[in-house]
Coordinates of C-alpha atoms and ligand atoms in Angstrom, one line a residue:
X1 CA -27.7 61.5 185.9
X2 CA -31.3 60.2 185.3
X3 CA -33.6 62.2 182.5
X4 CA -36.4 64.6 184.1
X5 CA -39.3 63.0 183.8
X6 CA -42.4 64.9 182.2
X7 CA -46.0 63.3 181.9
X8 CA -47.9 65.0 179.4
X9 CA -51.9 64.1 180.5
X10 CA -53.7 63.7 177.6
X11 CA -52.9 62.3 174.1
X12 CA -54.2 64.6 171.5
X13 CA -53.5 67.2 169.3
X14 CA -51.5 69.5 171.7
X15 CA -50.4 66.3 174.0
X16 CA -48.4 64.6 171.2
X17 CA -46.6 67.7 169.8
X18 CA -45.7 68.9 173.5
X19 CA -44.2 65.1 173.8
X20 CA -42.2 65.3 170.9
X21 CA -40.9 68.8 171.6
X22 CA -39.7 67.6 175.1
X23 CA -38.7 64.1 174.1
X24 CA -36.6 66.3 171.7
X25 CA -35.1 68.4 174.9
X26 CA -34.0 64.7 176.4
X27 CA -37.0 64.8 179.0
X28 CA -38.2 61.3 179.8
X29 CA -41.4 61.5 179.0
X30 CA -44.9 59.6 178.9
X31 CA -47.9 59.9 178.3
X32 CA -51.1 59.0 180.3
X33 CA -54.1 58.5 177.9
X34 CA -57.9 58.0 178.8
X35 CA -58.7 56.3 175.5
X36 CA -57.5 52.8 174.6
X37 CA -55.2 54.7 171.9
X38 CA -54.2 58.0 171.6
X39 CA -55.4 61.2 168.8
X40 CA -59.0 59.6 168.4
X41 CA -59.9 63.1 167.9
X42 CA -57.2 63.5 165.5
X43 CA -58.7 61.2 163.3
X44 CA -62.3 62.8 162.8
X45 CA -61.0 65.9 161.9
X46 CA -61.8 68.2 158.6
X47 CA -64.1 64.9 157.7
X48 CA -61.4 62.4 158.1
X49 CA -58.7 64.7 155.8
X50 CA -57.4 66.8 159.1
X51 CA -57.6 70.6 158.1
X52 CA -54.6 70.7 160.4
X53 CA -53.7 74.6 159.7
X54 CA -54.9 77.8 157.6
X55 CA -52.4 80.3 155.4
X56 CA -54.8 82.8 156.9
X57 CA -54.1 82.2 160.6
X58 CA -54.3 85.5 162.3
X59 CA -55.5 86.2 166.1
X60 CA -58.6 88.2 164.5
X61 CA -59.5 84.4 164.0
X62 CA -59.7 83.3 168.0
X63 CA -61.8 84.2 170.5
X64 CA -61.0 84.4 174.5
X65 CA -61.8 86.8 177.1
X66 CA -57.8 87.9 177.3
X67 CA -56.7 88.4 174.6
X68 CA -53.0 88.6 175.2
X69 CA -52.1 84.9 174.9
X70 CA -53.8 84.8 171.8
X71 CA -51.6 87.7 170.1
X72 CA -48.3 86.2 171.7
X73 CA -48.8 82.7 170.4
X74 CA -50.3 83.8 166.9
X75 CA -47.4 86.3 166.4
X76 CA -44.7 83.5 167.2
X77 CA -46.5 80.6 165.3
X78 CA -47.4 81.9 161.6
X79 CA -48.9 79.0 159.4
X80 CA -45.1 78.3 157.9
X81 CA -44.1 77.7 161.3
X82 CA -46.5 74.4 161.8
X83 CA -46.1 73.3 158.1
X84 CA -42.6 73.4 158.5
X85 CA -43.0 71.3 161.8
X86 CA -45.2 69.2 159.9
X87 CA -43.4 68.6 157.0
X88 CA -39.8 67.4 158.7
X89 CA -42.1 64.8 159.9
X90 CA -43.0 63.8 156.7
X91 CA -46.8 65.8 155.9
X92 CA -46.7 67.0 152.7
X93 CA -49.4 70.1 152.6
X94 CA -52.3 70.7 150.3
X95 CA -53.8 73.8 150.4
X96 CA -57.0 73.9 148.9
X97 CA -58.5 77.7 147.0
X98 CA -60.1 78.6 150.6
X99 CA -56.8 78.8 152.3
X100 CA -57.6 75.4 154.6
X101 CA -54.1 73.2 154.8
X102 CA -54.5 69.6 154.7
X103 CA -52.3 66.5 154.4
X104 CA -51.4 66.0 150.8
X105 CA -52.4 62.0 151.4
X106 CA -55.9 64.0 152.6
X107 CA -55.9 61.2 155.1
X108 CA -55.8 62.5 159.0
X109 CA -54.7 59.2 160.1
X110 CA -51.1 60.4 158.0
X111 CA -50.8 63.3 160.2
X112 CA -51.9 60.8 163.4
X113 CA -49.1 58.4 162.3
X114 CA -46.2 60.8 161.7
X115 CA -47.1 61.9 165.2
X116 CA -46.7 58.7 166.4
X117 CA -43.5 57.2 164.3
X118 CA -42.1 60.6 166.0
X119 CA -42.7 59.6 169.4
X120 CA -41.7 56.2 169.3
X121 CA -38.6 57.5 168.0
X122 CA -38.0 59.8 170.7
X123 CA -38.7 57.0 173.1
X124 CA -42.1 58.6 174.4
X125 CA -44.4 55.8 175.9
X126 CA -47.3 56.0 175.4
X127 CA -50.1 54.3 178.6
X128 CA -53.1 53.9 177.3
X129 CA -56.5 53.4 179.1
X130 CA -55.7 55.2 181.9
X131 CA -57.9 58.2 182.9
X132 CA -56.1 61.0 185.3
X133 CA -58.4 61.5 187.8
X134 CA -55.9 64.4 190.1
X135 CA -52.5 65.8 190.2
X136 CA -50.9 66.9 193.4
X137 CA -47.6 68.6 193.9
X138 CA -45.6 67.7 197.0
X139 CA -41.9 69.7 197.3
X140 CA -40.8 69.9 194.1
X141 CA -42.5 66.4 192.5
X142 CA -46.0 66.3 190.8
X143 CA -48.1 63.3 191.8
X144 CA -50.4 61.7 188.8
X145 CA -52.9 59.8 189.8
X146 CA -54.6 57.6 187.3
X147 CA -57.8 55.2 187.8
X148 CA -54.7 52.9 188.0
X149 CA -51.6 53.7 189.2
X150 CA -50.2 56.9 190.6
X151 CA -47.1 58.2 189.0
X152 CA -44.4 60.4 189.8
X153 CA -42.6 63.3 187.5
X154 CA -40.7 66.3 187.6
X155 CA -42.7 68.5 185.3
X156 CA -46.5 67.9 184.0
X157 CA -48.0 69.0 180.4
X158 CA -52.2 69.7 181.2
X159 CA -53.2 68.6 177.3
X160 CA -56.8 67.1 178.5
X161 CA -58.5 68.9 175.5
X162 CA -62.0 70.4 176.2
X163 CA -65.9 68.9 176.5
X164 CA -66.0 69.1 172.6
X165 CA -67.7 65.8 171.1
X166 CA -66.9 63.7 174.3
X167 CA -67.4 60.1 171.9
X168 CA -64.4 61.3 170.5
X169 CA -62.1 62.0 173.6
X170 CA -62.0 64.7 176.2
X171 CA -65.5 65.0 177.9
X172 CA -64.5 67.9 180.3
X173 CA -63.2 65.8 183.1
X174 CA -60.0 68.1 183.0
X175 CA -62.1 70.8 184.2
X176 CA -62.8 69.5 188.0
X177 CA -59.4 68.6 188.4
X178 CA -57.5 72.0 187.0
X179 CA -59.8 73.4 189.6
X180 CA -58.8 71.4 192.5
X181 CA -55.6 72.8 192.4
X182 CA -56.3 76.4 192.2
X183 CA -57.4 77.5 188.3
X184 CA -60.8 79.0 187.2
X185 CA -62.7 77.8 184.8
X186 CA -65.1 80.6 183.0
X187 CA -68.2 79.7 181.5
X188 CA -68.2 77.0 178.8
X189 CA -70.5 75.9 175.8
X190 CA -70.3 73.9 172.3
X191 CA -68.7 75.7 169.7
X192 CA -68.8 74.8 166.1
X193 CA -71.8 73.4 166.3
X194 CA -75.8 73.6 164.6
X195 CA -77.8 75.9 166.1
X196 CA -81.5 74.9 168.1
X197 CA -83.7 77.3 166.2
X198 CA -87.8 78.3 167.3
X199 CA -89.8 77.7 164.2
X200 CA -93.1 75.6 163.5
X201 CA -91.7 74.7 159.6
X202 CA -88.6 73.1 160.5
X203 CA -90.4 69.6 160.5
X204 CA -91.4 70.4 157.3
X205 CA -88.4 71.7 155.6
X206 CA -85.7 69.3 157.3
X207 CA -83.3 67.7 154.7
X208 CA -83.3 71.0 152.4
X209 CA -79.9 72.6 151.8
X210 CA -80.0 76.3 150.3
X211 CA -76.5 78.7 149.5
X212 CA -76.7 81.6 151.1
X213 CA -75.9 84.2 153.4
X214 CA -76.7 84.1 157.0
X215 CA -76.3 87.2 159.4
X216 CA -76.5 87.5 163.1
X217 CA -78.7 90.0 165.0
X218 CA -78.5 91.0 168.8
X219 CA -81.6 93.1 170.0
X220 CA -82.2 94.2 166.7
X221 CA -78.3 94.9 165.8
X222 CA -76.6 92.6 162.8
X223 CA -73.5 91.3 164.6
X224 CA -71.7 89.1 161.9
X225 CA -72.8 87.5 158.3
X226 CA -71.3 84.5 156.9
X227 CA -71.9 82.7 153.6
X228 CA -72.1 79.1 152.2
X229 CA -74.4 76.0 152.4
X230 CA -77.1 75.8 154.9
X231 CA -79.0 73.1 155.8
X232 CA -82.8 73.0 157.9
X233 CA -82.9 70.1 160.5
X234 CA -85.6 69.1 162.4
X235 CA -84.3 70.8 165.3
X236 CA -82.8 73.8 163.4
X237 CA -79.9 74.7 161.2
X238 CA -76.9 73.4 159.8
X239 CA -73.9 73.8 157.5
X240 CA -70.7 75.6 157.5
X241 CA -71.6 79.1 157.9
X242 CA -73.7 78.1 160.7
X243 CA -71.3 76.7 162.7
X244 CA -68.7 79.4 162.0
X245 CA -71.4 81.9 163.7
X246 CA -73.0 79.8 166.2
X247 CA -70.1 80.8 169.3
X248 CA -71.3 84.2 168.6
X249 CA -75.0 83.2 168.5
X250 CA -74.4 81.1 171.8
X251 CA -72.5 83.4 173.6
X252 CA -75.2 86.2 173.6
X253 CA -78.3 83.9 174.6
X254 CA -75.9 82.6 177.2
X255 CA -76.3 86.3 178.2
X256 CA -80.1 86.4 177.9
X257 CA -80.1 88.3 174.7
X258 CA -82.9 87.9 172.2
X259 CA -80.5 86.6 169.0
X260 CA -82.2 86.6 165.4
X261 CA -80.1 84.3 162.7
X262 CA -81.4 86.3 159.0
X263 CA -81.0 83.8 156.4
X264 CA -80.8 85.7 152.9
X265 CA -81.6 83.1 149.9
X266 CA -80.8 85.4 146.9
X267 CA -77.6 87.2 148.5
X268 CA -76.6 88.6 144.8
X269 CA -79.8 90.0 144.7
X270 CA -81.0 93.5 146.3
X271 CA -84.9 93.9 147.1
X272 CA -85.4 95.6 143.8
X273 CA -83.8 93.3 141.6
X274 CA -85.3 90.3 143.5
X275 CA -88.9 92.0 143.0
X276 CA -88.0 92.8 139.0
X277 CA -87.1 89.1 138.9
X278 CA -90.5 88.0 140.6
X279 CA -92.5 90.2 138.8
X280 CA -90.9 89.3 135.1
X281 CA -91.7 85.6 136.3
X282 CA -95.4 86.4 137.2
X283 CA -96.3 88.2 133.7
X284 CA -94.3 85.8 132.2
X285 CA -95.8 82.3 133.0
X286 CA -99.5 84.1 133.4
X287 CA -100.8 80.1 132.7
X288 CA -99.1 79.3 136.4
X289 CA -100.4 79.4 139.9
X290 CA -98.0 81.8 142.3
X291 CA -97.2 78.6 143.7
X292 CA -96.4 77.2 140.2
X293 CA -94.3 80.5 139.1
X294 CA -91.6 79.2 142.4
X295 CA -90.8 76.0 140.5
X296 CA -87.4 76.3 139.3
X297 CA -86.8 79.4 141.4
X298 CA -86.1 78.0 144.8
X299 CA -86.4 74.5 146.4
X300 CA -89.9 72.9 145.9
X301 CA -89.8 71.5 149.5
X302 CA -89.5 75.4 150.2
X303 CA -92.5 77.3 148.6
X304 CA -95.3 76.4 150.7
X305 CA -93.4 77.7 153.8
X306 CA -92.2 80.7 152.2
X307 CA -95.4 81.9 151.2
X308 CA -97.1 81.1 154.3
X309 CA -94.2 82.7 156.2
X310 CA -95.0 85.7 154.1
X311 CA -98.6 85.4 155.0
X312 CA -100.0 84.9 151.1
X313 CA -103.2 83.3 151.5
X314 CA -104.7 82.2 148.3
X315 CA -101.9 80.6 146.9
X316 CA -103.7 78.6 143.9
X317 CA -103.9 82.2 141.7
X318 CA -101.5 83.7 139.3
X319 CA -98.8 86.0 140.2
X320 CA -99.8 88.6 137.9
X321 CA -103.4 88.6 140.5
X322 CA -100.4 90.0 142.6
X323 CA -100.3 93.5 144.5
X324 CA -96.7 95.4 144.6
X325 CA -96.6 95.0 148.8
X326 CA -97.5 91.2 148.2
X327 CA -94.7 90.5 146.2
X328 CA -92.6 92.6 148.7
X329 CA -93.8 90.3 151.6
X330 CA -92.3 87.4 149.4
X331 CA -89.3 89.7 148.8
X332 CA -88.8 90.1 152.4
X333 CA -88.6 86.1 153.6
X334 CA -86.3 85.3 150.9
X335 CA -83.8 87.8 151.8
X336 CA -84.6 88.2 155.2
X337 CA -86.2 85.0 156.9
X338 CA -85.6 85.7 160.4
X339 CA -85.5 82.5 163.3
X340 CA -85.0 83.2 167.1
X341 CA -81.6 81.2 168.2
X342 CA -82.4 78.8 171.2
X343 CA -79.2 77.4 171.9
X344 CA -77.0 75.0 170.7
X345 CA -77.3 71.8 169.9
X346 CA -75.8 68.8 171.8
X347 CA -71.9 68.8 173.2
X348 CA -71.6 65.5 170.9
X349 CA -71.9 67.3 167.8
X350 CA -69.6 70.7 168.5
X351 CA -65.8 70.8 167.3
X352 CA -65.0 73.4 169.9
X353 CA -65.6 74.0 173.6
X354 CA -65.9 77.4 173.7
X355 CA -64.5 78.5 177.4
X356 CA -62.2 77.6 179.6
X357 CA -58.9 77.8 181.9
X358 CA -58.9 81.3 182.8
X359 CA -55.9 82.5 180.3
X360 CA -54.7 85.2 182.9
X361 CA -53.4 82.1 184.7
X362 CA -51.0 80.6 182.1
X363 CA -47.7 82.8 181.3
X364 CA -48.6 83.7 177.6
X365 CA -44.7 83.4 176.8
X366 CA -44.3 79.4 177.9
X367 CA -48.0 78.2 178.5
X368 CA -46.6 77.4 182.5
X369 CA -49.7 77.7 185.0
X370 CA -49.0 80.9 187.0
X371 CA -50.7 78.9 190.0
X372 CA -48.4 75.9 189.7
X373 CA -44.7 76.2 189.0
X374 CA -43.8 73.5 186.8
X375 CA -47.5 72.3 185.1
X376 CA -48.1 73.6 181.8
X377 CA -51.3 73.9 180.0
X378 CA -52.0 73.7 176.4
X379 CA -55.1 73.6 173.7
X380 CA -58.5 73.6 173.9
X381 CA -58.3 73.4 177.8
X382 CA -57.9 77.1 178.1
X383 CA -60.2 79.7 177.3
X384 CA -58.8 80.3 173.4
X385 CA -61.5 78.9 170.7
X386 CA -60.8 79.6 167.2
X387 CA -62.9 79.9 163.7
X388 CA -63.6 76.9 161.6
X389 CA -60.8 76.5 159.3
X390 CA -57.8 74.8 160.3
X391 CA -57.4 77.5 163.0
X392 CA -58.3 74.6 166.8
X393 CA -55.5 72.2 165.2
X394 CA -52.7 74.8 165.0
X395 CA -53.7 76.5 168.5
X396 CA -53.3 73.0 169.7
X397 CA -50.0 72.4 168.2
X398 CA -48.7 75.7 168.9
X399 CA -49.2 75.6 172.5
X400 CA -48.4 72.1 172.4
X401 CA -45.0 73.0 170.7
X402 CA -44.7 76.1 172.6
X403 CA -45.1 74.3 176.5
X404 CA -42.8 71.1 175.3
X405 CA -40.2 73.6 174.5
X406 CA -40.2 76.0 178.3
X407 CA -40.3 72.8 180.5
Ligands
FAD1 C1 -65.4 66.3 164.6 C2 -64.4 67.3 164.8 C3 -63.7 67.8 163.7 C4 -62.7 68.8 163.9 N1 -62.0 69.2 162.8 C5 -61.1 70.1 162.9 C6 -60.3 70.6 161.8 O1 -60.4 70.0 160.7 N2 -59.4 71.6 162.0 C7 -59.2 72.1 163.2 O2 -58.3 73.0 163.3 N3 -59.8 71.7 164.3 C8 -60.7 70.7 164.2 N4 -61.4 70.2 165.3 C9 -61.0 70.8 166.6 C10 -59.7 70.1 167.1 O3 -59.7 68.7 166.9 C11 -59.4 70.3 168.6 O4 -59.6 71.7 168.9 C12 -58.1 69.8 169.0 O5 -58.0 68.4 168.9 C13 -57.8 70.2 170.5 O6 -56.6 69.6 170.9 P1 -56.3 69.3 172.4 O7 -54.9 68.6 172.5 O8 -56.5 70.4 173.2 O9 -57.4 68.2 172.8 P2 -57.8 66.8 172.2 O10 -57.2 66.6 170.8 O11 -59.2 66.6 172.4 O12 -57.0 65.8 173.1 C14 -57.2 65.6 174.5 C15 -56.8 64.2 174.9 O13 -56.8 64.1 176.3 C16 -57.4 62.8 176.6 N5 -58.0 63.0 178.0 C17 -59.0 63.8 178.4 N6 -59.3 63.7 179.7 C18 -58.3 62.8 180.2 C19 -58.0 62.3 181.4 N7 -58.7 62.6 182.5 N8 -57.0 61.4 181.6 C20 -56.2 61.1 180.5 N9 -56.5 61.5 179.2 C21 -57.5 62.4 179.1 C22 -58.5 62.6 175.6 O14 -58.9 61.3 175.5 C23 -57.7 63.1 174.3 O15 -57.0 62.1 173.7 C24 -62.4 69.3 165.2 C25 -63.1 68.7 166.3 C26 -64.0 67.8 166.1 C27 -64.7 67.2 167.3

């Protein structure tokens, strides 16, 4: 009897693990690629080392408007689950002292290549440079046509990825055609991604990084904080903790909100202790201008703006010439500069495409499409984004694993 034949549309993360788990069933199976090879994306990921899981995954971690596909995959996938997977191909992990699970080689092109020696060893073809452009089912067989060809199969795997940095791959044209046969999409913007901020200094201050803490506020309310290295743009703001907040920055002025981003520069400082410090400083190096007495302190590129954000005029006396509310003014823009979010910036530079296939539409048990009997729909296509961190690779894989195993 000839195999079933299962087309998996779409080459990356979630495409190549849902091939191997059905290759692995004895499904005939290929797979129908846009890009001239497949797991491009693959590639770029965790800056060319693939932060391809997290020994902290939990569904606290991901973000969709139902929730309950998000608990049932997460319970059933723990991080040992995907290293384990990983490993029997040959991935040996490294877990660095954040948590974040990379390739031991620290080379994404080993994780790429396992992927691949797997397939070919299943007998998976791989047809490259061929974009889907619609699926149609007729009886009980699934159409694919491709810019090419059209091809015929028994079951289909949806893996098109999202609109996240389309150079890479997936530009979003999944989208259209999930909803020509019947699926929603909700709203969707970049995730993971530098923020547009409205300030007249960024010009100024672009290039400077800074550690510190950055917290969220809607209409007044502080949302979320996150800590690390930040870095000022021309356009705005950059730098882990910037992209780990930004879905939850973009979300609400997708929602006409007025969202602040606070930027604290001397988190292990409170007011007080920041004011003793500027104070002691002041008496201290009487000889020195207040611009002088920053030197040392906080970036150089930085003091001008600081001080005119915290509206000190004369700028050429010394610190000691100081009143108390002065030096609270200062106090207040280093631990509290506020900038008005205006979006994000471009699709090109997000990790994440935050929205999606409508989750309530895909059994949360076997990833099938509750519209379509037989397609099955998997990663970053679906409304499920996830933090920075390892945490978009394993939802990819899991769901990957998870459809290529209910065909
Ligand atoms: C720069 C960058 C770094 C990242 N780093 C990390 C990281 O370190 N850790 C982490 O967890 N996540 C990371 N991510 C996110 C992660 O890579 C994605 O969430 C994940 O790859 C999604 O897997 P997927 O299978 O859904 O889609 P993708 O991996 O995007 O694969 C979709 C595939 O479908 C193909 N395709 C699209 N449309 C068609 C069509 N019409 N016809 C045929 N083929 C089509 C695409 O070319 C692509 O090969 C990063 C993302 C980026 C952009």
């Amino acid at each position: 009897m000839d195999k079933e034949k299962v087309i998996i549309i779409g080459g990356g993360a979630s495409g190549l693990v849902a091939a191997i788990t059905a290759a692995r069933r004895g499904f005939d199976v290929n797979i129908l690629e846009k890009n001239d090879r497949v797991g491009k994306k693959i590639l770029a990921t965790g800056n060319g080392r693939c932060n391809y899981t997290n020994i902290n995954i939990s569904s606290y971690n991901y973000y969709s408007k139902n929730k309950t596909i998000i608990d049932n995959i997460i319970d059933r996938f723990p991080p040992e689950r995907i290293v384990g997977f990983f490993k029997e191909l040959g991935i040996h992990e490294y877990v660095d002292d954040t948590g974040k699970i990379y390739p031991n080689s620290l080379q994404a092109s080993s994780v790429l290549d396992v992927l691949r020696m797997e397939c070919k060893y299943l007998g998976v073809k791989e047809i490259c440079d061929n974009e889907v452009v619609g699926i149609l089912k007729q009886n009980d067989k699934f159409k694919i046509n491709t810019v090419k060809d059209t091809y015929t199969c028994d079951k289909v795997v949806a893996a098109f990825g999202g609109k996240a940095s389309p150079q890479l791959s997936s530009d979003g044209t999944g989208y259209p055609i999930m909803e020509r046969i019947g699926h929603s999409i909700t709203s969707i913007f970049p995730g993971l991604v530098q923020l547009k901020l409205e300030s007249n200094y960024l010009k100024r201050i672009s290039g400077i990084k800074v550690d510190g803490e950055i917290s969220v506020e809607i209409d007044g309310d502080d949302i979320k904080k996150d800590y690390g290295e930040i870095l000022f743009t021309n356009y705005g703001i950059s730098g882990p903790p910037v992209l780990q907040l930004s879905r939850h920055c973009i979300n609400m002025v997708e929602k006409n909100k007025k969202v602040v981003i606070k930027l604290d520069i001397f988190p292990k400082y409170d007011k007080n202790e920041l004011f003793q410090l500027l104070k002691n400083r002041f008496i201290n190096m009487k000889y020195k201008t207040i611009k002088e007495s920053f030197i040392g302190l906080i970036n150089k590129g930085l003091i001008d703006v600081v001080l005119k954000e915290s509206e000190i005029e004369n700028t050429n006396i010394p610190g000691t010439k100081f009143k108390t509310k002065d030096i609270y003014k200062i106090v207040n823009t280093l631990k509290e500069w506020k900038f008005e979010v205006l979006g994000p910036y471009y699709w090109e530079h997000a990790q994440v495409t935050v929205g999606g296939i409508n989750t309530k539409e895909i059994d949360s048990v076997t990833m099938e499409s509750k519209i379509i009997k037989g397609l099955y729909i998997t990663g970053e296509l679906m409304d499920v984004d996830g933090d920075c961190g390892g945490y978009n690779l394993h939802w990819a894989w899991a769901t990957g694993y998870t459809a290529g195993r209910s065909l």
